[in-house]
Amino acid sequence: MIGRRAARLFETVRRAADDSEEADELWSTLQRNRHAGATMVIEHARTLGEVRAQAAADVLWMYNDPALYVALVLDRGWDETDFRRWLAAAMRAALLPG
């Protein structure tokens, strides 16, 4: 799972962004790239059928934030499989027609 690989790196860059202009630029780039990826996924999903959320790319971007992995798996001790199931269900509920 990408969350396992990226979560700590993202958190380190996020924290460093407060103290370093270079880290702040990197953090901004990471966030823009994540949102661009979410936008591409939603655009593709819309070609396959209806996507419910008006701001679907923003919703997907938020759910794909590595901070969720940090908070629930690393900090709260969720099992990674349980996290993946919860995340998939939450994304489906937020983005796809019921």
Short mmCIF file of N, CA and C in Angstrom, two decimals:
data_model
loop_
_atom_site.label_atom_id
_atom_site.label_comp_id
_atom_site.label_asym_id
_atom_site.label_seq_id
_atom_site.Cartn_x
_atom_site.Cartn_y
_atom_site.Cartn_z
N MET A 1 0.84 -1.18 0.00
CA MET A 1 0.00 0.00 0.00
C MET A 1 0.89 1.24 0.00
N ILE A 2 0.54 2.20 -0.83
CA ILE A 2 1.35 3.41 -0.95
C ILE A 2 1.36 4.20 0.35
N GLY A 3 0.26 4.14 1.11
CA GLY A 3 0.21 4.86 2.38
C GLY A 3 1.35 4.48 3.30
N ARG A 4 1.66 3.22 3.36
CA ARG A 4 2.74 2.74 4.22
C ARG A 4 4.06 3.36 3.80
N ARG A 5 4.28 3.47 2.50
CA ARG A 5 5.56 3.99 2.00
C ARG A 5 5.62 5.51 2.06
N ALA A 6 4.51 6.18 1.85
CA ALA A 6 4.53 7.64 1.71
C ALA A 6 4.19 8.40 2.98
N ALA A 7 3.47 7.79 3.89
CA ALA A 7 2.92 8.54 5.02
C ALA A 7 3.98 9.26 5.85
N ARG A 8 5.01 8.56 6.24
CA ARG A 8 6.04 9.20 7.08
C ARG A 8 6.82 10.25 6.30
N LEU A 9 7.08 9.99 5.04
CA LEU A 9 7.78 10.98 4.22
C LEU A 9 6.95 12.25 4.09
N PHE A 10 5.68 12.11 3.79
CA PHE A 10 4.80 13.28 3.66
C PHE A 10 4.75 14.05 4.98
N GLU A 11 4.64 13.33 6.08
CA GLU A 11 4.57 13.99 7.39
C GLU A 11 5.86 14.75 7.69
N THR A 12 6.98 14.18 7.33
CA THR A 12 8.27 14.85 7.54
C THR A 12 8.36 16.13 6.72
N VAL A 13 7.95 16.06 5.46
CA VAL A 13 7.99 17.25 4.60
C VAL A 13 7.01 18.30 5.11
N ARG A 14 5.81 17.86 5.53
CA ARG A 14 4.81 18.81 6.05
C ARG A 14 5.36 19.57 7.25
N ARG A 15 5.99 18.86 8.17
CA ARG A 15 6.55 19.52 9.36
C ARG A 15 7.71 20.44 9.00
N ALA A 16 8.54 20.02 8.07
CA ALA A 16 9.68 20.85 7.68
C ALA A 16 9.25 22.10 6.93
N ALA A 17 8.07 22.07 6.32
CA ALA A 17 7.60 23.20 5.52
C ALA A 17 7.44 24.46 6.35
N ASP A 18 7.22 24.33 7.65
CA ASP A 18 7.10 25.50 8.51
C ASP A 18 8.42 26.23 8.69
N ASP A 19 9.53 25.51 8.52
CA ASP A 19 10.84 26.07 8.83
C ASP A 19 11.74 26.29 7.63
N SER A 20 11.32 25.85 6.47
CA SER A 20 12.20 25.90 5.31
C SER A 20 11.41 26.27 4.06
N GLU A 21 11.90 27.26 3.34
CA GLU A 21 11.24 27.67 2.10
C GLU A 21 11.27 26.53 1.08
N GLU A 22 12.40 25.83 1.01
CA GLU A 22 12.52 24.71 0.06
C GLU A 22 11.54 23.59 0.41
N ALA A 23 11.43 23.28 1.69
CA ALA A 23 10.49 22.24 2.11
C ALA A 23 9.05 22.70 1.87
N ASP A 24 8.78 23.98 2.06
CA ASP A 24 7.45 24.51 1.80
C ASP A 24 7.10 24.38 0.32
N GLU A 25 8.06 24.67 -0.54
CA GLU A 25 7.83 24.51 -1.98
C GLU A 25 7.59 23.05 -2.33
N LEU A 26 8.37 22.15 -1.72
CA LEU A 26 8.18 20.71 -1.96
C LEU A 26 6.81 20.27 -1.48
N TRP A 27 6.39 20.73 -0.30
CA TRP A 27 5.08 20.38 0.24
C TRP A 27 3.97 20.84 -0.70
N SER A 28 4.09 22.07 -1.19
CA SER A 28 3.09 22.60 -2.12
C SER A 28 3.05 21.77 -3.40
N THR A 29 4.19 21.39 -3.90
CA THR A 29 4.26 20.56 -5.11
C THR A 29 3.63 19.19 -4.86
N LEU A 30 3.94 18.58 -3.73
CA LEU A 30 3.33 17.29 -3.41
C LEU A 30 1.81 17.39 -3.35
N GLN A 31 1.30 18.44 -2.74
CA GLN A 31 -0.15 18.62 -2.63
C GLN A 31 -0.79 18.85 -4.00
N ARG A 32 -0.15 19.67 -4.83
CA ARG A 32 -0.69 19.91 -6.18
C ARG A 32 -0.68 18.62 -6.99
N ASN A 33 0.40 17.86 -6.89
CA ASN A 33 0.48 16.61 -7.64
C ASN A 33 -0.56 15.60 -7.17
N ARG A 34 -0.80 15.52 -5.87
CA ARG A 34 -1.84 14.63 -5.36
C ARG A 34 -3.21 15.04 -5.89
N HIS A 35 -3.46 16.36 -5.91
CA HIS A 35 -4.76 16.83 -6.40
C HIS A 35 -4.89 16.58 -7.90
N ALA A 36 -3.82 16.76 -8.65
CA ALA A 36 -3.85 16.49 -10.09
C ALA A 36 -4.15 15.01 -10.33
N GLY A 37 -3.55 14.14 -9.55
CA GLY A 37 -3.83 12.70 -9.66
C GLY A 37 -5.27 12.39 -9.35
N ALA A 38 -5.79 13.00 -8.29
CA ALA A 38 -7.20 12.78 -7.93
C ALA A 38 -8.12 13.27 -9.05
N THR A 39 -7.79 14.39 -9.65
CA THR A 39 -8.58 14.93 -10.76
C THR A 39 -8.60 13.96 -11.93
N MET A 40 -7.45 13.38 -12.26
CA MET A 40 -7.39 12.43 -13.36
C MET A 40 -8.24 11.19 -13.07
N VAL A 41 -8.20 10.69 -11.84
CA VAL A 41 -9.01 9.53 -11.47
C VAL A 41 -10.49 9.85 -11.62
N ILE A 42 -10.90 11.01 -11.13
CA ILE A 42 -12.32 11.39 -11.21
C ILE A 42 -12.75 11.60 -12.66
N GLU A 43 -11.92 12.22 -13.46
CA GLU A 43 -12.27 12.41 -14.87
C GLU A 43 -12.46 11.05 -15.55
N HIS A 44 -11.59 10.10 -15.25
CA HIS A 44 -11.74 8.76 -15.82
C HIS A 44 -13.02 8.10 -15.30
N ALA A 45 -13.27 8.22 -14.00
CA ALA A 45 -14.47 7.63 -13.42
C ALA A 45 -15.73 8.20 -14.05
N ARG A 46 -15.72 9.49 -14.38
CA ARG A 46 -16.89 10.11 -15.00
C ARG A 46 -17.14 9.55 -16.40
N THR A 47 -16.11 9.08 -17.08
CA THR A 47 -16.31 8.47 -18.40
C THR A 47 -16.97 7.10 -18.26
N LEU A 48 -16.85 6.49 -17.08
CA LEU A 48 -17.42 5.16 -16.85
C LEU A 48 -18.83 5.21 -16.28
N GLY A 49 -19.21 6.35 -15.74
CA GLY A 49 -20.53 6.47 -15.14
C GLY A 49 -20.60 7.71 -14.26
N GLU A 50 -21.68 7.80 -13.54
CA GLU A 50 -21.94 8.97 -12.72
C GLU A 50 -21.04 8.99 -11.48
N VAL A 51 -20.51 10.16 -11.19
CA VAL A 51 -19.80 10.41 -9.95
C VAL A 51 -20.64 11.42 -9.19
N ARG A 52 -20.97 11.09 -7.95
CA ARG A 52 -21.96 11.87 -7.21
C ARG A 52 -21.45 13.22 -6.71
N ALA A 53 -20.30 13.29 -6.13
CA ALA A 53 -19.84 14.50 -5.46
C ALA A 53 -19.52 15.61 -6.45
N GLN A 54 -20.01 16.82 -6.14
CA GLN A 54 -19.74 17.99 -6.97
C GLN A 54 -18.24 18.27 -7.04
N ALA A 55 -17.59 18.26 -5.90
CA ALA A 55 -16.15 18.51 -5.82
C ALA A 55 -15.42 17.19 -5.64
N ALA A 56 -15.68 16.24 -6.53
CA ALA A 56 -15.19 14.88 -6.38
C ALA A 56 -13.67 14.80 -6.29
N ALA A 57 -12.96 15.58 -7.09
CA ALA A 57 -11.50 15.53 -7.03
C ALA A 57 -11.00 15.99 -5.66
N ASP A 58 -11.65 16.99 -5.09
CA ASP A 58 -11.26 17.45 -3.75
C ASP A 58 -11.54 16.38 -2.71
N VAL A 59 -12.67 15.71 -2.83
CA VAL A 59 -13.02 14.64 -1.88
C VAL A 59 -12.02 13.50 -1.98
N LEU A 60 -11.70 13.08 -3.20
CA LEU A 60 -10.74 12.01 -3.39
C LEU A 60 -9.36 12.42 -2.89
N TRP A 61 -8.95 13.64 -3.17
CA TRP A 61 -7.68 14.18 -2.69
C TRP A 61 -7.61 14.11 -1.17
N MET A 62 -8.69 14.48 -0.51
CA MET A 62 -8.73 14.46 0.95
C MET A 62 -8.61 13.03 1.48
N TYR A 63 -9.37 12.10 0.91
CA TYR A 63 -9.32 10.71 1.38
C TYR A 63 -7.97 10.06 1.11
N ASN A 64 -7.26 10.51 0.08
CA ASN A 64 -5.95 9.95 -0.24
C ASN A 64 -4.81 10.63 0.51
N ASP A 65 -5.12 11.50 1.42
CA ASP A 65 -4.07 12.18 2.19
C ASP A 65 -3.32 11.16 3.05
N PRO A 66 -2.01 11.07 2.90
CA PRO A 66 -1.24 10.13 3.73
C PRO A 66 -1.41 10.37 5.23
N ALA A 67 -1.84 11.56 5.62
CA ALA A 67 -2.06 11.84 7.04
C ALA A 67 -3.15 10.94 7.62
N LEU A 68 -4.12 10.51 6.80
CA LEU A 68 -5.13 9.56 7.29
C LEU A 68 -4.49 8.24 7.65
N TYR A 69 -3.57 7.78 6.84
CA TYR A 69 -2.85 6.54 7.14
C TYR A 69 -2.05 6.70 8.43
N VAL A 70 -1.35 7.81 8.56
CA VAL A 70 -0.57 8.06 9.78
C VAL A 70 -1.50 8.04 10.99
N ALA A 71 -2.60 8.79 10.90
CA ALA A 71 -3.50 8.92 12.05
C ALA A 71 -4.13 7.59 12.44
N LEU A 72 -4.63 6.84 11.48
CA LEU A 72 -5.40 5.65 11.81
C LEU A 72 -4.55 4.39 11.95
N VAL A 73 -3.56 4.20 11.09
CA VAL A 73 -2.76 2.97 11.14
C VAL A 73 -1.57 3.14 12.09
N LEU A 74 -0.79 4.18 11.88
CA LEU A 74 0.42 4.33 12.68
C LEU A 74 0.13 4.84 14.09
N ASP A 75 -0.75 5.85 14.20
CA ASP A 75 -1.01 6.43 15.52
C ASP A 75 -2.07 5.66 16.32
N ARG A 76 -3.15 5.25 15.66
CA ARG A 76 -4.26 4.60 16.38
C ARG A 76 -4.20 3.08 16.34
N GLY A 77 -3.29 2.53 15.54
CA GLY A 77 -3.08 1.09 15.54
C GLY A 77 -4.06 0.27 14.72
N TRP A 78 -4.75 0.91 13.76
CA TRP A 78 -5.66 0.14 12.91
C TRP A 78 -4.87 -0.88 12.11
N ASP A 79 -5.48 -2.01 11.88
CA ASP A 79 -4.93 -3.01 10.96
C ASP A 79 -4.98 -2.42 9.55
N GLU A 80 -3.94 -2.64 8.77
CA GLU A 80 -3.89 -2.05 7.43
C GLU A 80 -5.04 -2.54 6.54
N THR A 81 -5.41 -3.79 6.67
CA THR A 81 -6.53 -4.31 5.89
C THR A 81 -7.83 -3.61 6.28
N ASP A 82 -8.04 -3.41 7.58
CA ASP A 82 -9.23 -2.69 8.03
C ASP A 82 -9.22 -1.25 7.51
N PHE A 83 -8.06 -0.63 7.51
CA PHE A 83 -7.95 0.73 6.99
C PHE A 83 -8.33 0.77 5.51
N ARG A 84 -7.80 -0.15 4.72
CA ARG A 84 -8.11 -0.19 3.29
C ARG A 84 -9.60 -0.38 3.06
N ARG A 85 -10.21 -1.28 3.83
CA ARG A 85 -11.67 -1.52 3.68
C ARG A 85 -12.46 -0.27 4.03
N TRP A 86 -12.10 0.37 5.14
CA TRP A 86 -12.79 1.58 5.55
C TRP A 86 -12.62 2.67 4.49
N LEU A 87 -11.39 2.85 4.00
CA LEU A 87 -11.12 3.89 3.02
C LEU A 87 -11.90 3.65 1.73
N ALA A 88 -11.91 2.42 1.26
CA ALA A 88 -12.66 2.10 0.03
C ALA A 88 -14.15 2.36 0.23
N ALA A 89 -14.69 1.96 1.36
CA ALA A 89 -16.12 2.17 1.63
C ALA A 89 -16.45 3.65 1.74
N ALA A 90 -15.58 4.40 2.40
CA ALA A 90 -15.81 5.85 2.55
C ALA A 90 -15.75 6.55 1.20
N MET A 91 -14.81 6.15 0.35
CA MET A 91 -14.71 6.75 -0.98
C MET A 91 -15.94 6.42 -1.82
N ARG A 92 -16.35 5.15 -1.78
CA ARG A 92 -17.55 4.76 -2.55
C ARG A 92 -18.76 5.56 -2.08
N ALA A 93 -18.95 5.65 -0.76
CA ALA A 93 -20.11 6.37 -0.23
C ALA A 93 -20.10 7.85 -0.61
N ALA A 94 -18.92 8.44 -0.63
CA ALA A 94 -18.81 9.87 -0.91
C ALA A 94 -18.91 10.19 -2.40
N LEU A 95 -18.49 9.26 -3.25
CA LEU A 95 -18.32 9.60 -4.66
C LEU A 95 -19.28 8.92 -5.64
N LEU A 96 -19.77 7.76 -5.28
CA LEU A 96 -20.58 7.02 -6.24
C LEU A 96 -22.06 7.04 -5.85
N PRO A 97 -22.92 6.95 -6.84
CA PRO A 97 -24.36 6.95 -6.54
C PRO A 97 -24.71 5.76 -5.67
N GLY A 98 -25.65 5.99 -4.77
CA GLY A 98 -26.08 4.94 -3.84
C GLY A 98 -26.89 3.94 -4.52
#
